[in-house]
PDB file of C-alpha atoms in Angstrom:
ATOM      1  CA  MET W1097       0.000   0.000   0.000  1.00 49.00           C
ATOM      2  CA  PRO W1098       1.534   3.359  -1.014  1.00 60.00           C
ATOM      3  CA  GLY W1099       2.351   5.830   1.746  1.00 63.00           C
ATOM      4  CA  PRO W1100       1.219   9.444   2.078  1.00 71.00           C
ATOM      5  CA  ILE W1101       2.390  12.053  -0.418  1.00 82.00           C
ATOM      6  CA  GLN W1102       4.808  14.273   1.488  1.00 85.00           C
ATOM      7  CA  SER W1103       3.943  17.533  -0.262  1.00 85.00           C
ATOM      8  CA  LEU W1104       0.220  17.044   0.424  1.00 86.00           C
ATOM      9  CA  SER W1105       0.895  16.193   4.063  1.00 88.00           C
ATOM     10  CA  ARG W1106       2.942  19.356   4.408  1.00 90.00           C
ATOM     11  CA  ALA W1107       0.251  21.460   2.731  1.00 89.00           C
ATOM     12  CA  ALA W1108      -2.333  20.045   5.143  1.00 87.00           C
ATOM     13  CA  ALA W1109      -0.036  20.809   8.072  1.00 89.00           C
ATOM     14  CA  ILE W1110       0.334  24.423   6.915  1.00 89.00           C
ATOM     15  CA  MET W1111      -3.434  24.884   6.638  1.00 87.00           C
ATOM     16  CA  ARG W1112      -3.955  23.411  10.103  1.00 85.00           C
ATOM     17  CA  LEU W1113      -1.281  25.754  11.444  1.00 87.00           C
ATOM     18  CA  LEU W1114      -2.971  28.780   9.866  1.00 84.00           C
ATOM     19  CA  ALA W1115      -6.321  27.641  11.229  1.00 78.00           C
ATOM     20  CA  GLY W1116      -5.118  27.969  14.826  1.00 70.00           C
ATOM     21  CA  GLY W1117      -3.190  30.389  16.961  1.00 59.00           C
ATOM     22  CA  GLU W1118      -2.712  33.868  15.532  1.00 59.00           C
ATOM     23  CA  ARG W1119      -4.271  32.887  12.171  1.00 64.00           C
ATOM     24  CA  ARG W1120      -1.736  35.107  10.293  1.00 82.00           C
ATOM     25  CA  LEU W1121       1.837  33.901  10.085  1.00 89.00           C
ATOM     26  CA  GLY W1122       4.922  34.943   8.171  1.00 90.00           C
ATOM     27  CA  LEU W1123       7.005  32.607   6.042  1.00 92.00           C
ATOM     28  CA  SER W1124       9.695  32.226   8.712  1.00 92.00           C
ATOM     29  CA  GLU W1125       7.089  31.407  11.363  1.00 91.00           C
ATOM     30  CA  VAL W1126       5.470  28.754   9.175  1.00 91.00           C
ATOM     31  CA  ALA W1127       8.782  27.165   8.291  1.00 92.00           C
ATOM     32  CA  ALA W1128      10.050  27.166  11.883  1.00 92.00           C
ATOM     33  CA  SER W1129       6.798  25.811  13.344  1.00 89.00           C
ATOM     34  CA  LEU W1130       6.776  22.836  10.978  1.00 91.00           C
ATOM     35  CA  GLY W1131      10.495  22.252  10.695  1.00 92.00           C
ATOM     36  CA  LEU W1132      10.581  23.044   6.985  1.00 92.00           C
ATOM     37  CA  ALA W1133      13.168  24.801   4.891  1.00 93.00           C
ATOM     38  CA  LYS W1134      12.036  28.305   3.933  1.00 92.00           C
ATOM     39  CA  GLY W1135      12.174  27.437   0.242  1.00 93.00           C
ATOM     40  CA  THR W1136       9.967  24.386   0.757  1.00 93.00           C
ATOM     41  CA  ALA W1137       7.448  26.300   2.872  1.00 92.00           C
ATOM     42  CA  HIS W1138       7.382  29.160   0.373  1.00 94.00           C
ATOM     43  CA  GLY W1139       6.727  26.818  -2.553  1.00 94.00           C
ATOM     44  CA  ILE W1140       3.803  25.152  -0.790  1.00 94.00           C
ATOM     45  CA  LEU W1141       2.358  28.485   0.364  1.00 93.00           C
ATOM     46  CA  ARG W1142       2.627  29.892  -3.151  1.00 92.00           C
ATOM     47  CA  THR W1143       0.777  26.873  -4.586  1.00 93.00           C
ATOM     48  CA  LEU W1144      -1.940  27.084  -1.929  1.00 91.00           C
ATOM     49  CA  GLN W1145      -2.267  30.789  -2.658  1.00 91.00           C
ATOM     50  CA  GLN W1146      -2.693  30.161  -6.380  1.00 90.00           C
ATOM     51  CA  GLU W1147      -5.484  27.675  -5.613  1.00 87.00           C
ATOM     52  CA  GLY W1148      -7.238  30.111  -3.270  1.00 86.00           C
ATOM     53  CA  PHE W1149      -6.645  28.081  -0.102  1.00 85.00           C
ATOM     54  CA  VAL W1150      -4.239  30.660   1.343  1.00 89.00           C
ATOM     55  CA  GLU W1151      -4.123  34.457   1.089  1.00 89.00           C
ATOM     56  CA  GLN W1152      -1.174  36.803   1.696  1.00 90.00           C
ATOM     57  CA  ASP W1153      -1.653  40.179   3.315  1.00 86.00           C
ATOM     58  CA  PRO W1154      -0.062  42.727   0.937  1.00 87.00           C
ATOM     59  CA  GLU W1155       1.158  44.972   3.777  1.00 86.00           C
ATOM     60  CA  SER W1156       2.577  42.516   6.313  1.00 88.00           C
ATOM     61  CA  GLY W1157       3.350  39.699   3.897  1.00 91.00           C
ATOM     62  CA  LYS W1158       1.808  37.243   6.346  1.00 91.00           C
ATOM     63  CA  TYR W1159      -0.378  34.347   5.296  1.00 91.00           C
ATOM     64  CA  GLN W1160      -3.888  33.355   6.330  1.00 87.00           C
ATOM     65  CA  LEU W1161      -6.495  30.844   5.152  1.00 85.00           C
ATOM     66  CA  GLY W1162      -8.224  31.753   1.895  1.00 81.00           C
ATOM     67  CA  ALA W1163     -11.830  32.044   0.764  1.00 71.00           C
ATOM     68  CA  GLU W1164     -11.739  28.792  -1.213  1.00 73.00           C
ATOM     69  CA  LEU W1165     -11.612  26.830   2.042  1.00 71.00           C
ATOM     70  CA  LEU W1166     -14.703  28.686   3.222  1.00 58.00           C
ATOM     71  CA  ARG W1167     -16.499  27.750   0.014  1.00 60.00           C
ATOM     72  CA  LEU W1168     -15.572  24.092   0.371  1.00 64.00           C
ATOM     73  CA  GLY W1169     -16.523  24.114   4.029  1.00 59.00           C
ATOM     74  CA  GLN W1170     -19.885  25.685   3.247  1.00 55.00           C
ATOM     75  CA  SER W1171     -20.504  22.993   0.633  1.00 60.00           C
ATOM     76  CA  TYR W1172     -19.720  20.334   3.246  1.00 61.00           C
ATOM     77  CA  LEU W1173     -22.074  21.950   5.749  1.00 51.00           C
ATOM     78  CA  ASP W1174     -24.823  22.352   3.148  1.00 69.00           C
ATOM     79  CA  VAL W1175     -24.721  18.661   2.240  1.00 78.00           C
ATOM     80  CA  HIS W1176     -24.766  17.589   5.863  1.00 79.00           C
ATOM     81  CA  GLU W1177     -27.602  19.968   6.707  1.00 82.00           C
ATOM     82  CA  LEU W1178     -29.536  18.628   3.738  1.00 85.00           C
ATOM     83  CA  ARG W1179     -28.998  15.056   4.873  1.00 87.00           C
ATOM     84  CA  ALA W1180     -29.898  15.879   8.479  1.00 86.00           C
ATOM     85  CA  ARG W1181     -33.112  17.611   7.435  1.00 87.00           C
ATOM     86  CA  ALA W1182     -34.049  14.775   5.097  1.00 90.00           C
ATOM     87  CA  LEU W1183     -33.563  11.786   7.424  1.00 90.00           C
ATOM     88  CA  VAL W1184     -37.082  11.571   8.838  1.00 93.00           C
ATOM     89  CA  TRP W1185     -38.806  12.424   5.563  1.00 95.00           C
ATOM     90  CA  ALA W1186     -36.735   9.877   3.618  1.00 95.00           C
ATOM     91  CA  ASP W1187     -37.669   7.158   6.116  1.00 94.00           C
ATOM     92  CA  ASP W1188     -41.333   8.141   5.846  1.00 95.00           C
ATOM     93  CA  LEU W1189     -41.122   8.062   2.049  1.00 96.00           C
ATOM     94  CA  ALA W1190     -39.677   4.546   2.081  1.00 96.00           C
ATOM     95  CA  ARG W1191     -42.471   3.348   4.378  1.00 94.00           C
ATOM     96  CA  ALA W1192     -45.173   5.075   2.337  1.00 94.00           C
ATOM     97  CA  THR W1193     -44.018   3.733  -1.034  1.00 95.00           C
ATOM     98  CA  GLY W1194     -42.340   0.468  -0.066  1.00 94.00           C
ATOM     99  CA  GLU W1195     -39.409   1.392  -2.304  1.00 95.00           C
ATOM    100  CA  THR W1196     -35.762   2.388  -2.027  1.00 95.00           C
ATOM    101  CA  VAL W1197     -35.217   6.087  -1.349  1.00 96.00           C
ATOM    102  CA  TYR W1198     -32.206   8.109  -2.514  1.00 96.00           C
ATOM    103  CA  LEU W1199     -31.110  11.630  -1.663  1.00 95.00           C
ATOM    104  CA  GLY W1200     -28.716  13.037  -4.257  1.00 92.00           C
ATOM    105  CA  VAL W1201     -26.723  16.194  -4.948  1.00 90.00           C
ATOM    106  CA  LEU W1202     -24.895  17.462  -8.011  1.00 88.00           C
ATOM    107  CA  HIS W1203     -21.265  16.398  -8.121  1.00 82.00           C
ATOM    108  CA  GLN W1204     -19.249  17.101 -11.253  1.00 75.00           C
ATOM    109  CA  ARG W1205     -21.023  15.278 -14.098  1.00 83.00           C
ATOM    110  CA  GLY W1206     -23.216  13.072 -11.945  1.00 88.00           C
ATOM    111  CA  VAL W1207     -25.434  12.692  -8.916  1.00 91.00           C
ATOM    112  CA  LEU W1208     -23.725  11.859  -5.639  1.00 87.00           C
ATOM    113  CA  ILE W1209     -25.883   9.733  -3.335  1.00 89.00           C
ATOM    114  CA  VAL W1210     -25.627  11.268   0.148  1.00 88.00           C
ATOM    115  CA  HIS W1211     -28.402   9.260   1.817  1.00 90.00           C
ATOM    116  CA  HIS W1212     -29.966   5.886   1.044  1.00 92.00           C
ATOM    117  CA  VAL W1213     -32.924   4.257   2.755  1.00 93.00           C
ATOM    118  CA  PHE W1214     -33.379   0.566   2.074  1.00 93.00           C
ATOM    119  CA  ARG W1215     -36.604  -0.793   0.654  1.00 91.00           C
ATOM    120  CA  PRO W1216     -38.593  -1.840   3.762  1.00 88.00           C
ATOM    121  CA  ASP W1217     -38.631  -5.579   3.169  1.00 86.00           C
ATOM    122  CA  ASP W1218     -36.361  -8.501   3.978  1.00 78.00           C
ATOM    123  CA  SER W1219     -34.491  -8.539   0.666  1.00 82.00           C
ATOM    124  CA  ARG W1220     -30.691  -8.345   0.535  1.00 84.00           C
ATOM    125  CA  GLN W1221     -29.603  -4.780  -0.255  1.00 82.00           C
ATOM    126  CA  VAL W1222     -26.304  -2.899  -0.485  1.00 81.00           C
ATOM    127  CA  LEU W1223     -25.792   0.596   0.940  1.00 81.00           C
ATOM    128  CA  GLU W1224     -25.086   3.013  -1.907  1.00 83.00           C
ATOM    129  CA  VAL W1225     -24.124   6.177  -0.031  1.00 84.00           C
ATOM    130  CA  GLY W1226     -21.168   7.711  -1.849  1.00 80.00           C
ATOM    131  CA  SER W1227     -22.018   6.125  -5.181  1.00 83.00           C
ATOM    132  CA  MET W1228     -22.625   8.129  -8.348  1.00 88.00           C
ATOM    133  CA  GLN W1229     -25.603   8.064 -10.704  1.00 92.00           C
ATOM    134  CA  PRO W1230     -25.761   9.578 -14.215  1.00 93.00           C
ATOM    135  CA  LEU W1231     -27.357  12.978 -14.699  1.00 94.00           C
ATOM    136  CA  HIS W1232     -29.120  12.268 -17.971  1.00 94.00           C
ATOM    137  CA  SER W1233     -30.635   8.841 -17.339  1.00 95.00           C
ATOM    138  CA  THR W1234     -31.905   8.873 -13.741  1.00 96.00           C
ATOM    139  CA  ALA W1235     -34.847  10.652 -12.151  1.00 97.00           C
ATOM    140  CA  LEU W1236     -32.564  12.351  -9.616  1.00 97.00           C
ATOM    141  CA  GLY W1237     -30.290  13.578 -12.383  1.00 96.00           C
ATOM    142  CA  LYS W1238     -33.086  14.828 -14.617  1.00 96.00           C
ATOM    143  CA  VAL W1239     -34.497  16.918 -11.772  1.00 96.00           C
ATOM    144  CA  LEU W1240     -31.121  18.568 -11.225  1.00 95.00           C
ATOM    145  CA  LEU W1241     -30.685  19.136 -14.961  1.00 94.00           C
ATOM    146  CA  ALA W1242     -34.139  20.681 -15.187  1.00 95.00           C
ATOM    147  CA  TYR W1243     -33.634  23.224 -12.418  1.00 93.00           C
ATOM    148  CA  ASP W1244     -29.901  23.750 -11.984  1.00 90.00           C
ATOM    149  CA  PRO W1245     -27.999  25.608 -14.727  1.00 89.00           C
ATOM    150  CA  VAL W1246     -24.723  24.383 -13.224  1.00 86.00           C
ATOM    151  CA  ALA W1247     -25.838  20.803 -13.853  1.00 87.00           C
ATOM    152  CA  ARG W1248     -26.702  21.622 -17.451  1.00 88.00           C
ATOM    153  CA  GLY W1249     -23.300  23.233 -17.839  1.00 87.00           C
ATOM    154  CA  GLU W1250     -21.639  20.019 -16.677  1.00 82.00           C
ATOM    155  CA  LEU W1251     -23.148  18.130 -19.609  1.00 84.00           C
ATOM    156  CA  ALA W1252     -22.751  20.871 -22.222  1.00 83.00           C
ATOM    157  CA  GLY W1253     -21.005  19.356 -25.211  1.00 80.00           C
ATOM    158  CA  ALA W1254     -20.541  15.993 -23.492  1.00 84.00           C
ATOM    159  CA  GLU W1255     -21.383  12.718 -25.216  1.00 88.00           C
ATOM    160  CA  LEU W1256     -24.373  11.145 -23.480  1.00 90.00           C
ATOM    161  CA  LYS W1257     -23.796   7.469 -22.767  1.00 92.00           C
ATOM    162  CA  ALA W1258     -26.508   4.969 -23.660  1.00 94.00           C
ATOM    163  CA  TYR W1259     -26.977   2.575 -20.735  1.00 94.00           C
ATOM    164  CA  THR W1260     -30.042   0.882 -22.253  1.00 94.00           C
ATOM    165  CA  SER W1261     -32.086   1.190 -25.412  1.00 94.00           C
ATOM    166  CA  ARG W1262     -34.305   3.730 -23.606  1.00 93.00           C
ATOM    167  CA  THR W1263     -31.541   6.139 -22.526  1.00 93.00           C
ATOM    168  CA  LEU W1264     -31.942   9.669 -23.892  1.00 93.00           C
ATOM    169  CA  THR W1265     -28.717  10.481 -25.751  1.00 92.00           C
ATOM    170  CA  ASP W1266     -29.996  13.286 -27.997  1.00 92.00           C
ATOM    171  CA  PRO W1267     -29.435  16.710 -26.342  1.00 92.00           C
ATOM    172  CA  ALA W1268     -32.669  18.061 -27.858  1.00 93.00           C
ATOM    173  CA  GLU W1269     -34.688  15.171 -26.449  1.00 94.00           C
ATOM    174  CA  LEU W1270     -33.060  15.616 -23.059  1.00 93.00           C
ATOM    175  CA  ALA W1271     -33.842  19.341 -23.143  1.00 93.00           C
ATOM    176  CA  ALA W1272     -37.480  18.533 -23.895  1.00 95.00           C
ATOM    177  CA  GLU W1273     -37.490  16.072 -20.974  1.00 94.00           C
ATOM    178  CA  CYS W1274     -36.140  18.807 -18.687  1.00 94.00           C
ATOM    179  CA  ALA W1275     -38.874  21.183 -19.844  1.00 95.00           C
ATOM    180  CA  LEU W1276     -41.480  18.506 -19.069  1.00 95.00           C
ATOM    181  CA  THR W1277     -39.918  18.009 -15.636  1.00 95.00           C
ATOM    182  CA  ARG W1278     -40.219  21.718 -14.845  1.00 95.00           C
ATOM    183  CA  GLU W1279     -43.798  21.772 -16.101  1.00 95.00           C
ATOM    184  CA  ARG W1280     -45.042  18.872 -13.970  1.00 94.00           C
ATOM    185  CA  GLY W1281     -42.667  19.274 -11.016  1.00 95.00           C
ATOM    186  CA  TRP W1282     -41.056  15.836 -11.019  1.00 96.00           C
ATOM    187  CA  ALA W1283     -38.899  13.564 -13.140  1.00 96.00           C
ATOM    188  CA  GLY W1284     -39.217   9.926 -14.045  1.00 95.00           C
ATOM    189  CA  ALA W1285     -36.898   7.365 -15.574  1.00 95.00           C
ATOM    190  CA  VAL W1286     -38.069   3.937 -16.712  1.00 94.00           C
ATOM    191  CA  GLU W1287     -35.286   1.478 -17.589  1.00 94.00           C
ATOM    192  CA  GLU W1288     -33.012   4.288 -18.761  1.00 95.00           C
ATOM    193  CA  THR W1289     -29.998   3.261 -16.670  1.00 94.00           C
ATOM    194  CA  TRP W1290     -30.819  -0.245 -15.458  1.00 94.00           C
ATOM    195  CA  GLU W1291     -33.095  -2.789 -17.114  1.00 94.00           C
ATOM    196  CA  GLY W1292     -36.166  -3.504 -15.031  1.00 94.00           C
ATOM    197  CA  VAL W1293     -35.744  -0.445 -12.783  1.00 94.00           C
ATOM    198  CA  ALA W1294     -37.925   2.676 -12.669  1.00 95.00           C
ATOM    199  CA  SER W1295     -37.544   5.817 -10.582  1.00 96.00           C
ATOM    200  CA  ALA W1296     -39.200   9.133  -9.745  1.00 97.00           C
ATOM    201  CA  ALA W1297     -37.687  12.204  -8.094  1.00 97.00           C
ATOM    202  CA  ALA W1298     -38.465  15.800  -7.138  1.00 97.00           C
ATOM    203  CA  LEU W1299     -36.401  18.899  -6.407  1.00 96.00           C
ATOM    204  CA  ILE W1300     -35.236  20.108  -2.993  1.00 94.00           C
ATOM    205  CA  GLN W1301     -34.647  23.848  -2.551  1.00 91.00           C
ATOM    206  CA  ASP W1302     -33.046  25.893   0.210  1.00 87.00           C
ATOM    207  CA  ARG W1303     -34.163  29.126   1.883  1.00 85.00           C
ATOM    208  CA  ARG W1304     -32.945  31.122  -1.129  1.00 82.00           C
ATOM    209  CA  CYS W1305     -34.939  28.865  -3.463  1.00 85.00           C
ATOM    210  CA  ASN W1306     -31.716  27.474  -4.907  1.00 85.00           C
ATOM    211  CA  PRO W1307     -31.730  23.835  -6.057  1.00 89.00           C
ATOM    212  CA  VAL W1308     -29.654  21.905  -3.517  1.00 89.00           C
ATOM    213  CA  GLY W1309     -30.551  18.308  -4.289  1.00 92.00           C
ATOM    214  CA  ALA W1310     -33.256  15.834  -5.142  1.00 96.00           C
ATOM    215  CA  VAL W1311     -35.089  13.033  -3.393  1.00 97.00           C
ATOM    216  CA  GLY W1312     -36.542  10.053  -5.180  1.00 97.00           C
ATOM    217  CA  ILE W1313     -37.607   6.449  -5.118  1.00 97.00           C
ATOM    218  CA  SER W1314     -36.366   3.537  -7.198  1.00 95.00           C
ATOM    219  CA  GLY W1315     -37.707   0.033  -7.675  1.00 93.00           C
ATOM    220  CA  ALA W1316     -38.825  -2.695 -10.019  1.00 93.00           C
ATOM    221  CA  VAL W1317     -40.817  -1.473 -13.004  1.00 92.00           C
ATOM    222  CA  GLU W1318     -43.734  -3.759 -12.199  1.00 92.00           C
ATOM    223  CA  ARG W1319     -44.109  -2.157  -8.765  1.00 93.00           C
ATOM    224  CA  VAL W1320     -43.314   1.472  -9.588  1.00 92.00           C
ATOM    225  CA  CYS W1321     -45.142   1.762 -12.884  1.00 91.00           C
ATOM    226  CA  GLY W1322     -48.652   1.258 -14.118  1.00 83.00           C
ATOM    227  CA  SER W1323     -49.389   1.342 -17.861  1.00 78.00           C
ATOM    228  CA  ALA W1324     -45.718   2.234 -18.566  1.00 73.00           C
ATOM    229  CA  PHE W1325     -45.865   5.371 -16.374  1.00 86.00           C
ATOM    230  CA  VAL W1326     -44.859   5.926 -12.751  1.00 91.00           C
ATOM    231  CA  ARG W1327     -47.871   5.437 -10.521  1.00 91.00           C
ATOM    232  CA  PRO W1328     -49.462   8.797  -9.536  1.00 94.00           C
ATOM    233  CA  GLU W1329     -49.651   7.938  -5.828  1.00 95.00           C
ATOM    234  CA  LEU W1330     -45.890   7.303  -5.767  1.00 95.00           C
ATOM    235  CA  VAL W1331     -45.219  10.593  -7.533  1.00 96.00           C
ATOM    236  CA  ALA W1332     -47.406  12.385  -4.977  1.00 96.00           C
ATOM    237  CA  SER W1333     -45.449  10.831  -2.103  1.00 96.00           C
ATOM    238  CA  VAL W1334     -42.118  11.834  -3.644  1.00 97.00           C
ATOM    239  CA  ARG W1335     -43.261  15.412  -4.214  1.00 97.00           C
ATOM    240  CA  ASP W1336     -44.618  15.651  -0.669  1.00 96.00           C
ATOM    241  CA  ALA W1337     -41.260  14.505   0.719  1.00 96.00           C
ATOM    242  CA  ALA W1338     -39.376  17.049  -1.424  1.00 96.00           C
ATOM    243  CA  ARG W1339     -41.667  19.846  -0.238  1.00 95.00           C
ATOM    244  CA  ALA W1340     -41.266  18.813   3.399  1.00 94.00           C
ATOM    245  CA  ILE W1341     -37.461  18.753   3.186  1.00 94.00           C
ATOM    246  CA  SER W1342     -37.451  22.096   1.370  1.00 93.00           C
ATOM    247  CA  ARG W1343     -39.657  23.627   4.066  1.00 92.00           C
ATOM    248  CA  ASP W1344     -37.277  22.366   6.730  1.00 90.00           C
ATOM    249  CA  LEU W1345     -34.424  24.050   4.832  1.00 87.00           C
ATOM    250  CA  GLY W1346     -36.373  27.328   4.918  1.00 85.00           C
ATOM    251  CA  ALA W1347     -37.843  27.413   1.410  1.00 84.00           C
ATOM    252  CA  ALA W1348     -40.770  29.801   1.830  1.00 72.00           C
ATOM    253  CA  ARG W1349     -42.558  28.900  -1.410  1.00 62.00           C
ATOM    254  CA  PHE W1350     -43.384  25.466  -0.040  1.00 52.00           C
TER     255      PHE W1350
END
């Protein structure tokens, strides 16, 4: 098993150092505190500064943590607040529908599963927290594409992979699907990623009405669908859960 990368370990040590004590430190102080050569410390600080993780005061020349760390930290807190607010509602949704429930957020060109509630039966299931789902062929992904311009930007110009014969790979068709999702307030996907699996999802918004994630159900087509469409009572349950989570996050419109 490979060991830690020394330069990354040193960068982490510098950020921890800047996070405590006086918060602003000069090059000599950083180097002396960590037992580094000045040239080594300066190179790491310069790289961290270029990436926005460290800032240098133009007058004193001292270093402090940068705004990029705040942005990343806020993203971490947002995801954990979303998950915390969704726990009870996700459990209720699984009980009401009898299906698997997923809570997902946009991550690069996919949907990151941040919470997963097992289907409430005795079947063998695998926890999928931390897994990724496609944006263009899942209900969770279609909801994010429909409402989040950042998500649409992630797929701009990208080749859309066909997972099954029903996957939408034409950008115009996917755009029309997103328009339909906005019109009816939910997204569905029937055997577009996995044969025999159907899903439905709805948008979660925060107090500023920004799209922050999606909640949805997934299960066997014969259970989730009726006459080739997702059953209306399941859609209603999914939308109710999304509204409840959004309200808990402070979304006034719900």
